[in-house]
Short mmCIF file of C-alpha atoms in Angstrom, two decimals:
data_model
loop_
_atom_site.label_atom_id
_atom_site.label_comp_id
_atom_site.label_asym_id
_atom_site.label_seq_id
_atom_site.Cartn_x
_atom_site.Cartn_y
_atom_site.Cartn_z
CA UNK A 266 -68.36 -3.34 13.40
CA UNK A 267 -68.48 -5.49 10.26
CA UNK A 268 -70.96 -8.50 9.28
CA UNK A 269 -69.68 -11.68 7.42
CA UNK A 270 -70.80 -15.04 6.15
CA UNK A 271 -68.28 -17.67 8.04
CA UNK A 272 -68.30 -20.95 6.17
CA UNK A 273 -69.26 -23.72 8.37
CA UNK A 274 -68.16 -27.06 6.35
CA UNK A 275 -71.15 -29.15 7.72
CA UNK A 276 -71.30 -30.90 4.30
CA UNK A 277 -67.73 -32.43 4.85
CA UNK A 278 -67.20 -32.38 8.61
CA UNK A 279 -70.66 -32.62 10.08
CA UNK A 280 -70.16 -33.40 13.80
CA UNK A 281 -67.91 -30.14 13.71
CA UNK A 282 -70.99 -27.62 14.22
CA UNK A 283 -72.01 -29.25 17.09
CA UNK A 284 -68.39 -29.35 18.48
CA UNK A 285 -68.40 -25.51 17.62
CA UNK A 286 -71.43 -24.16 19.17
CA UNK A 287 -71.05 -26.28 22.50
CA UNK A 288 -66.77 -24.68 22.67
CA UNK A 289 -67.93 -21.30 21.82
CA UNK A 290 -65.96 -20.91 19.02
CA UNK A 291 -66.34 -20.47 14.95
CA UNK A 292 -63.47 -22.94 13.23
CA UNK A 293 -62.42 -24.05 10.00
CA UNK A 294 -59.60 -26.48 9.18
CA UNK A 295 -56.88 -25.33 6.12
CA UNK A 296 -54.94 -28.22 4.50
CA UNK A 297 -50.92 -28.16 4.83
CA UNK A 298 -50.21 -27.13 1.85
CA UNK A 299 -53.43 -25.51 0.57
CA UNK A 300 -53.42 -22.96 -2.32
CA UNK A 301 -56.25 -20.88 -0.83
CA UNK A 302 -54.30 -20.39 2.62
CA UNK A 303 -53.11 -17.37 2.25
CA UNK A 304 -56.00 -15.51 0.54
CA UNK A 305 -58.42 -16.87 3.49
CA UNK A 306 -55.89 -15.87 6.37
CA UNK A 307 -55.69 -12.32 4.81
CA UNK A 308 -59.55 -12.06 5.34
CA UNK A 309 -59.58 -13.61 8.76
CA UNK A 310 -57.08 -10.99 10.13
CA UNK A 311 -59.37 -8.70 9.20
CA UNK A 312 -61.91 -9.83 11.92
CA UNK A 313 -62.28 -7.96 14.96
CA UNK A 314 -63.81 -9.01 18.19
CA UNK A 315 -67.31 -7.74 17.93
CA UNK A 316 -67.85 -8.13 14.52
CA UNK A 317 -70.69 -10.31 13.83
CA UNK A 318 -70.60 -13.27 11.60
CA UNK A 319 -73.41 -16.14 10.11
CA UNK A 320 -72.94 -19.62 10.40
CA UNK A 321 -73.01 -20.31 6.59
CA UNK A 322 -73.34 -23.83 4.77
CA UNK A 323 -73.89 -24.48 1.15
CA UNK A 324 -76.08 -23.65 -0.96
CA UNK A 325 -77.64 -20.48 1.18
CA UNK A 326 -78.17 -22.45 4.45
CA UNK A 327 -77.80 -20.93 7.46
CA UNK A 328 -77.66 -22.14 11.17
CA UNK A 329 -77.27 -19.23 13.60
CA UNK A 330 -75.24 -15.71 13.99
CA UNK A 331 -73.01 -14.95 16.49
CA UNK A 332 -70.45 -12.18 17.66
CA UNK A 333 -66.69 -12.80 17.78
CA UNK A 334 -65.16 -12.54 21.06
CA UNK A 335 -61.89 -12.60 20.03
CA UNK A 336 -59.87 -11.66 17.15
CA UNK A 337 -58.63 -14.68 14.95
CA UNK A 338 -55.87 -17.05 16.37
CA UNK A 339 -54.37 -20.27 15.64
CA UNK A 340 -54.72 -22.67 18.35
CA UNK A 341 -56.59 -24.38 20.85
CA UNK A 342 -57.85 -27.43 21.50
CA UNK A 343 -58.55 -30.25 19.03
CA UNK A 344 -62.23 -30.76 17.45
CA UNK A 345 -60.67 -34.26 17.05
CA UNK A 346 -62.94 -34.30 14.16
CA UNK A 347 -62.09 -37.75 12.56
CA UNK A 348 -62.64 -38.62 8.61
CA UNK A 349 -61.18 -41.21 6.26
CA UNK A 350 -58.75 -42.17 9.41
CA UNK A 351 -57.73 -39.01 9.46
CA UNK A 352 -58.29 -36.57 12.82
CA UNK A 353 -58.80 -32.84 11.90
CA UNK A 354 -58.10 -30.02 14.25
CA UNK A 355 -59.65 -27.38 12.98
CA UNK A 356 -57.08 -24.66 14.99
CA UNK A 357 -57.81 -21.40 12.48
CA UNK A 358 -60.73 -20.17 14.37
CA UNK A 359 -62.60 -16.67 16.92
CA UNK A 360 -64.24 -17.36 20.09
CA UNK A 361 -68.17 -16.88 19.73
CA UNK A 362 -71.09 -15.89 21.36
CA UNK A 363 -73.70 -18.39 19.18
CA UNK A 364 -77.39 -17.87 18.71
CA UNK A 365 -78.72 -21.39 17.05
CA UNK A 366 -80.93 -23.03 15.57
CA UNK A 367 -81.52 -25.75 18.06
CA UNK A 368 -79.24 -28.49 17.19
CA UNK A 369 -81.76 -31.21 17.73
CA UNK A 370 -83.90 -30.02 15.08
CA UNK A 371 -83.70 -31.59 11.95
CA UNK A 372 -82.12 -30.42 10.03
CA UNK A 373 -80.34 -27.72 12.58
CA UNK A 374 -80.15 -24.86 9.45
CA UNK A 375 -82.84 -22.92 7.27
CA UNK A 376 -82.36 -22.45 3.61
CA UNK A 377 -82.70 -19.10 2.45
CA UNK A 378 -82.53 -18.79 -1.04
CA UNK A 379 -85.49 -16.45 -1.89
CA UNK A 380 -82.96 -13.88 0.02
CA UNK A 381 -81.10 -14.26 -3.40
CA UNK A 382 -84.88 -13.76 -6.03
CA UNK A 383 -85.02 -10.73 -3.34
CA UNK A 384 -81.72 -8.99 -4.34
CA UNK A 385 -79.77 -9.85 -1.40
CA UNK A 386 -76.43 -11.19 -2.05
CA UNK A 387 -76.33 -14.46 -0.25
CA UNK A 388 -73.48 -15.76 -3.14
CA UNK A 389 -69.88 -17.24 -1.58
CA UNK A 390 -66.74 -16.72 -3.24
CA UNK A 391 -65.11 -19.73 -4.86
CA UNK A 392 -62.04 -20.76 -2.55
CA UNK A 393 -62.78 -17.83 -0.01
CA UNK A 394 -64.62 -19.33 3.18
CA UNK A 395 -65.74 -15.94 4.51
CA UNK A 396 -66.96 -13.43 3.14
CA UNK A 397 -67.69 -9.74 4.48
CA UNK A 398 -71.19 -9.00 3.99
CA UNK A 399 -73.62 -5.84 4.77
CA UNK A 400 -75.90 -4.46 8.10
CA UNK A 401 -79.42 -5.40 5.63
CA UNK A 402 -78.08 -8.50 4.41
CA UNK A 403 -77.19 -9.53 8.18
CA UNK A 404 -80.62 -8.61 9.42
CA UNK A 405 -82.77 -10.46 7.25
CA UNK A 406 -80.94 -13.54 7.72
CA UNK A 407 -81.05 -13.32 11.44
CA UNK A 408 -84.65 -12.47 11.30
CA UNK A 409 -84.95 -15.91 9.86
CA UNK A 410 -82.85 -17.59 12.29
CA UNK A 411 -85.06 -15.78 15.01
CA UNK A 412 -88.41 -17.10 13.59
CA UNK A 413 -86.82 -20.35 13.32
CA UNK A 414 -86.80 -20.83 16.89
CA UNK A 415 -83.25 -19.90 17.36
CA UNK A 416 -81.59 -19.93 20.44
CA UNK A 417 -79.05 -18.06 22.42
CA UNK A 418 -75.75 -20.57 23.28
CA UNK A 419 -73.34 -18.15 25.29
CA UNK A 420 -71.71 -20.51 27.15
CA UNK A 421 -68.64 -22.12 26.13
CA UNK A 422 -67.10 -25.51 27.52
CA UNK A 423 -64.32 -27.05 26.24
CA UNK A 424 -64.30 -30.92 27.63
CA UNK A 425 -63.70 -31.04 31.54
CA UNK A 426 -61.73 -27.43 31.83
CA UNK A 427 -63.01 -24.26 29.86
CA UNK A 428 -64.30 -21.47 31.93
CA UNK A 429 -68.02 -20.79 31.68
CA UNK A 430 -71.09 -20.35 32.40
CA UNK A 431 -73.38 -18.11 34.90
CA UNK A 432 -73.34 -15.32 36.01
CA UNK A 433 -74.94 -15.69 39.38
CA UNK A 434 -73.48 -17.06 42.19
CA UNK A 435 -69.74 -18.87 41.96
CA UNK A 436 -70.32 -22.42 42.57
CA UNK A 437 -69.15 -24.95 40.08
CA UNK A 438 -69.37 -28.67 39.43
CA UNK A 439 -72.89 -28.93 38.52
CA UNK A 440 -73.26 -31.42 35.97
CA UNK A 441 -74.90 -29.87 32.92
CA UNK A 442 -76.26 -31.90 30.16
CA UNK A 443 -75.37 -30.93 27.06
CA UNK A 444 -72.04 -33.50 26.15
CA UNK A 445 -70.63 -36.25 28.45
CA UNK A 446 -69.78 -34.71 31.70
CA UNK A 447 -69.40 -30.95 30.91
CA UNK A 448 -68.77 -29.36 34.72
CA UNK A 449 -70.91 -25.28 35.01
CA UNK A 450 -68.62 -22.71 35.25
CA UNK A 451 -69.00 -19.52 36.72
CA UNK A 452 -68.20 -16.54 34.12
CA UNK A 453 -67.86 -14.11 37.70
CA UNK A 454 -65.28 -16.81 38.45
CA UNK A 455 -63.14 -16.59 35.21
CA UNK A 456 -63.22 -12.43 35.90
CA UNK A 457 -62.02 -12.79 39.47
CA UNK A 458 -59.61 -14.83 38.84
CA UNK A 459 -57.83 -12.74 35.98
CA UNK A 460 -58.41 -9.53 37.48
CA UNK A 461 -55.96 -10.99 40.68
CA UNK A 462 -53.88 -13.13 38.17
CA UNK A 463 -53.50 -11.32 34.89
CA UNK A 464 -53.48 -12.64 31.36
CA UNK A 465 -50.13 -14.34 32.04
CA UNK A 466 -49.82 -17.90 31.64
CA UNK A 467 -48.94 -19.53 35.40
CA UNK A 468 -47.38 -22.17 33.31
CA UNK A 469 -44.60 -21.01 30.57
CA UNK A 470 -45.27 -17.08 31.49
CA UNK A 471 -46.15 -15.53 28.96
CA UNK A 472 -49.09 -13.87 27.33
CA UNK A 473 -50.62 -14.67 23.48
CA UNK A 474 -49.92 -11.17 22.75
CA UNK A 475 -46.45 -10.69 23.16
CA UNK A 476 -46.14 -13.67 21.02
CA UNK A 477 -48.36 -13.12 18.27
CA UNK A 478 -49.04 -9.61 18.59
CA UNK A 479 -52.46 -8.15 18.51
CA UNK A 480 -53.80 -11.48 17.88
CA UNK A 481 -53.12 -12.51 20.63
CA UNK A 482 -54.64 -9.96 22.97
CA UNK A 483 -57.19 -10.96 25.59
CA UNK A 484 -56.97 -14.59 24.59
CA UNK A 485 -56.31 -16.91 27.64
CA UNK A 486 -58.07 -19.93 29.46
CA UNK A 487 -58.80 -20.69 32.82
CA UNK A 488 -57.55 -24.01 34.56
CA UNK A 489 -59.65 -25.09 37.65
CA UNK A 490 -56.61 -27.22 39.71
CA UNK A 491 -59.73 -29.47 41.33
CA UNK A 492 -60.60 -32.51 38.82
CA UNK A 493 -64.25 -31.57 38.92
CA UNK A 494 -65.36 -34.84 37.42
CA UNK A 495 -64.27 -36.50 40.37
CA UNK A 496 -66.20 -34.07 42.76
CA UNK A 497 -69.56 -35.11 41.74
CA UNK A 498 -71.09 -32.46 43.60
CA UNK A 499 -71.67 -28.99 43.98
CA UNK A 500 -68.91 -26.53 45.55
CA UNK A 501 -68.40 -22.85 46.08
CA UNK A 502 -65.60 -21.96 43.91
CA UNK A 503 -62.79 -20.04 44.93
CA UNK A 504 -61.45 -17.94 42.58
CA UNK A 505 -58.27 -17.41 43.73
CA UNK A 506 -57.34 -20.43 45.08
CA UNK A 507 -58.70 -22.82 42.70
CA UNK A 508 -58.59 -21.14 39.24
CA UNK A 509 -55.27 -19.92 37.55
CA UNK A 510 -54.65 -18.10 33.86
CA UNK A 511 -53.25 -21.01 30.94
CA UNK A 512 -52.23 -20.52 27.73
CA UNK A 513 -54.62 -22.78 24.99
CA UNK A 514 -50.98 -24.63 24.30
CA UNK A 515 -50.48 -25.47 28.58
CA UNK A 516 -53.70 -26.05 28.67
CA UNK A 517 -53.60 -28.14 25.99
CA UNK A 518 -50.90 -30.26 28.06
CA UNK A 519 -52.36 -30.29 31.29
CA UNK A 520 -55.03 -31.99 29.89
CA UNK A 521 -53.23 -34.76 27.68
CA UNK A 522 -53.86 -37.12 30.18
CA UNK A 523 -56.01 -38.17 32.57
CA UNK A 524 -55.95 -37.40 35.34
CA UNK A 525 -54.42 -33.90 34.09
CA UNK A 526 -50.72 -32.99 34.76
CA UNK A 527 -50.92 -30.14 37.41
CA UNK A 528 -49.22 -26.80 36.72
CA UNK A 529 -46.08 -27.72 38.30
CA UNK A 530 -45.14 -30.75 36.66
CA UNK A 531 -45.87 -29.14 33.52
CA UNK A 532 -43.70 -26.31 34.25
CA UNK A 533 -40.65 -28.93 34.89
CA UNK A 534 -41.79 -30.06 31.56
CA UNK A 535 -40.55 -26.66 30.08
CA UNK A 536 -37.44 -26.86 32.19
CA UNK A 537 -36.05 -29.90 31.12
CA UNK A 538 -36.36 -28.35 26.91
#
């Protein structure tokens, strides 16, 4: 287990925390062409699932900590962050279990620079955005967070189709308020589902990992085939016969319309390439 600073860039992108914390994930966007590439994606790599990481900004400001659920991948679905007419992805990015400052506060980050006149190194490294830090560095920032009022988010949505959210009983299409019409998700639902389906996509059949490797191991989303923002009302789920294993990419095309493509036509998508 190893404990880094992850570089939020709140000062240039800020909408993109929020978009974070509410997909469960920990993103940054590279550049085509930037010279630092490289050197960063070396250090990602190096991320394991259950390392634990601090949402760093500038100038020793921190927002909340979190433990990686996934190992680093390149992918998913777009932060549509949009800047100078521009839309930014963000794709280089873990899945995270957040703890937060509450977003509503203002601002949603302490500053901790008498870490630094304490001894702790709380420094980044010029055109690095991590950086691996140590177990006494981690705790005293998180004892911050934690007297900050900081909050635990562990339940990742991404628009009208990522799998989340309790783990009581399986019913989904609650509404819950937290960013236009996010739909509950039940986390017993998402297991069910994958321990009778598998980690194979039902749409182009394969799994992240024989593609990318370790990388791609255990990484997978689940696609409910009922357009729950049409239900408007509560529903006991069935985990087999609603739910199915995507890749982020399917998914990603399922979803690129409204109302979404369903698994076969996609499928005859691939056929016809």
């Amino acid at each position: 287990m190893n404990y880094w600073f992850f570089i939020i860039m709140y000062d240039w992108f800020p909408e993109s925390w929020k978009a974070m914390v509410e997909m469960g994930i920990a993103a940054q966007h590279y550049p085509s062409g930037w010279t630092n590439e490289t050197r960063n994606i070396r250090t990602l790599t190096q991320m394991r699932k259950g390392d634990f990481i601090l949402a760093t900004f500038k100038k020793h400001r921190f927002a909340g900590y979190g433990v990686l659920t996934s190992d680093f991948y390149r992918g998913g679905r777009s932060l549509k962050i949009k800047k100078n007419k521009k839309i930014y992805a963000f794709q280089e990015r873990f899945n995270v279990d957040w703890t937060i400052i509450p977003l509503d506060n203002s601002p949603p980050f302490i500053r901790c620079g008498d870490l630094k006149k304490e001894g702790y190194d709380i420094d980044l490294t010029r055109g690095l955005c991590v950086k691996q830090t140590d177990e006494r560095t981690f705790i005293a920032i998180q004892k911050k967070i934690d007297e900050a009022g900081a909050q635990k988010f562990s339940q990742p949505f991404e628009h009208l189709d990522e799998e989340v959210l309790d783990d009581t009983e399986i019913y989904d299409g609650a509404v819950r308020k937290v960013s236009g019409n996010a739909y509950k998700r039940s986390q017993e639902a998402r297991s069910k589902c994958i321990d009778h389906y598998g980690m194979r996509c039902a749409v182009c059949k394969h799994t992240l990992e024989e593609i990318y490797g370790e990388a791609g191991r255990d990484i997978i989303h689940v696609h409910h085939l009922r357009e729950l923002s049409s239900i408007g009302e509560e529903y006991k789920v069935d985990p087999i016969e609603d739910l199915r294993p995507v890749c982020p990419n399917c998914h990603a095309v399922i979803h690129s319309r409204t109302p979404a493509y369903s698994i076969e036509e996609v499928i005859g998508f691939l056929k016809k390439t």
